[in-house]
């Protein structure tokens, strides 16, 4: 049973436009959420996180929104750049389970020049 | 500085070999992790060390043996692996072992078992 799901395996966006990556979760005990970016042949790079006590966190071009009632979070990238092309993983952890990350399946973002 | 360094970057080993993957961080983090990632799949947790003690073993076969010599180093000893163990092995660390501590990953070690 996948507790974290990224239903879109891929997303294509024009340079300069907004990229919206979505993530849904089922475990109501999750209280910390992270987004990672991964290039081929490299490890995941941490992008941005959000605690369950917040509904929005912003860092430069990246904003994460959390809707706890819908068990949904999204990552907005504005403006999108060709260098943002990568696989994006959503991950979650629960305070009662140590710092174990449960990852979604990933979304491949392609930003076209 | 959020650097986790892994060596070697690539490793090819036979099924009867014994080899080790090494990981180092100098961020003063007290939790360290081994993850495994197969192609087109998300990372999967293998082991967690918290304050140099093994706190989580996600039912990993004994042919994988972790070791934490000190708070900055984490090893993964490999013995009698199978071809299906070929994957990207990711080391990671975080300041503490509780949720809410951001986990930082290394670049990974690509392992091929022949």
Short mmCIF file of C-alpha atoms in Angstrom, two decimals, chain A residues 2 31-32 34 36 38 40-46 49 89 93-106 108, chain B residues 31 33 35 37 40-45 48 56 58 88 90 94 96-108 110:
data_model
loop_
_atom_site.label_atom_id
_atom_site.label_comp_id
_atom_site.label_asym_id
_atom_site.label_seq_id
_atom_site.Cartn_x
_atom_site.Cartn_y
_atom_site.Cartn_z
CA UNK A 2 1.60 3.24 -1.16
CA UNK A 31 3.62 15.53 10.05
CA UNK A 32 6.70 16.58 8.09
CA UNK A 34 9.88 17.30 2.03
CA UNK A 36 13.74 16.42 -3.28
CA UNK A 38 17.10 14.19 -8.43
CA UNK A 40 20.27 11.04 -13.20
CA UNK A 41 23.28 9.38 -11.54
CA UNK A 42 23.12 11.71 -8.53
CA UNK A 43 21.63 11.51 -5.06
CA UNK A 44 18.42 13.40 -4.18
CA UNK A 45 18.96 17.06 -3.38
CA UNK A 46 16.79 18.60 -0.67
CA UNK A 49 10.09 21.18 3.48
CA UNK A 89 10.25 13.18 -5.14
CA UNK A 93 7.80 11.32 7.91
CA UNK A 94 5.82 10.73 11.08
CA UNK A 95 6.92 11.89 14.51
CA UNK A 96 6.11 8.54 16.04
CA UNK A 97 8.30 6.64 13.58
CA UNK A 98 11.67 8.29 13.94
CA UNK A 99 13.00 10.09 10.92
CA UNK A 100 12.01 7.47 8.36
CA UNK A 101 11.13 8.98 5.03
CA UNK A 102 8.41 7.47 2.88
CA UNK A 103 8.87 8.54 -0.72
CA UNK A 104 6.40 8.98 -3.52
CA UNK A 105 7.17 7.43 -6.88
CA UNK A 106 8.52 10.65 -8.37
CA UNK A 108 9.77 13.74 -14.07
CA UNK B 31 21.71 10.27 12.54
CA UNK B 33 21.08 6.32 6.94
CA UNK B 35 18.94 3.86 1.34
CA UNK B 37 17.35 2.94 -5.07
CA UNK B 40 12.80 4.39 -11.85
CA UNK B 41 11.87 3.67 -8.24
CA UNK B 42 11.97 5.87 -5.13
CA UNK B 43 14.68 5.38 -2.50
CA UNK B 44 13.96 2.65 0.05
CA UNK B 45 15.27 2.79 3.61
CA UNK B 48 19.20 4.03 10.43
CA UNK B 56 16.28 0.70 12.46
CA UNK B 58 14.24 -2.58 7.57
CA UNK B 88 22.28 2.95 -6.35
CA UNK B 90 22.53 6.28 -0.97
CA UNK B 94 20.31 14.42 9.56
CA UNK B 96 18.75 14.26 14.79
CA UNK B 97 16.83 11.05 14.43
CA UNK B 98 13.35 12.48 14.87
CA UNK B 99 10.92 13.60 12.20
CA UNK B 100 11.36 17.24 11.35
CA UNK B 101 15.10 16.89 10.82
CA UNK B 102 15.91 17.35 7.16
CA UNK B 103 17.73 14.39 5.65
CA UNK B 104 20.60 15.19 3.30
CA UNK B 105 21.74 12.64 0.76
CA UNK B 106 25.10 11.87 -0.74
CA UNK B 107 25.61 11.37 -4.46
CA UNK B 108 25.35 7.62 -4.11
CA UNK B 110 26.44 2.67 -8.05
#
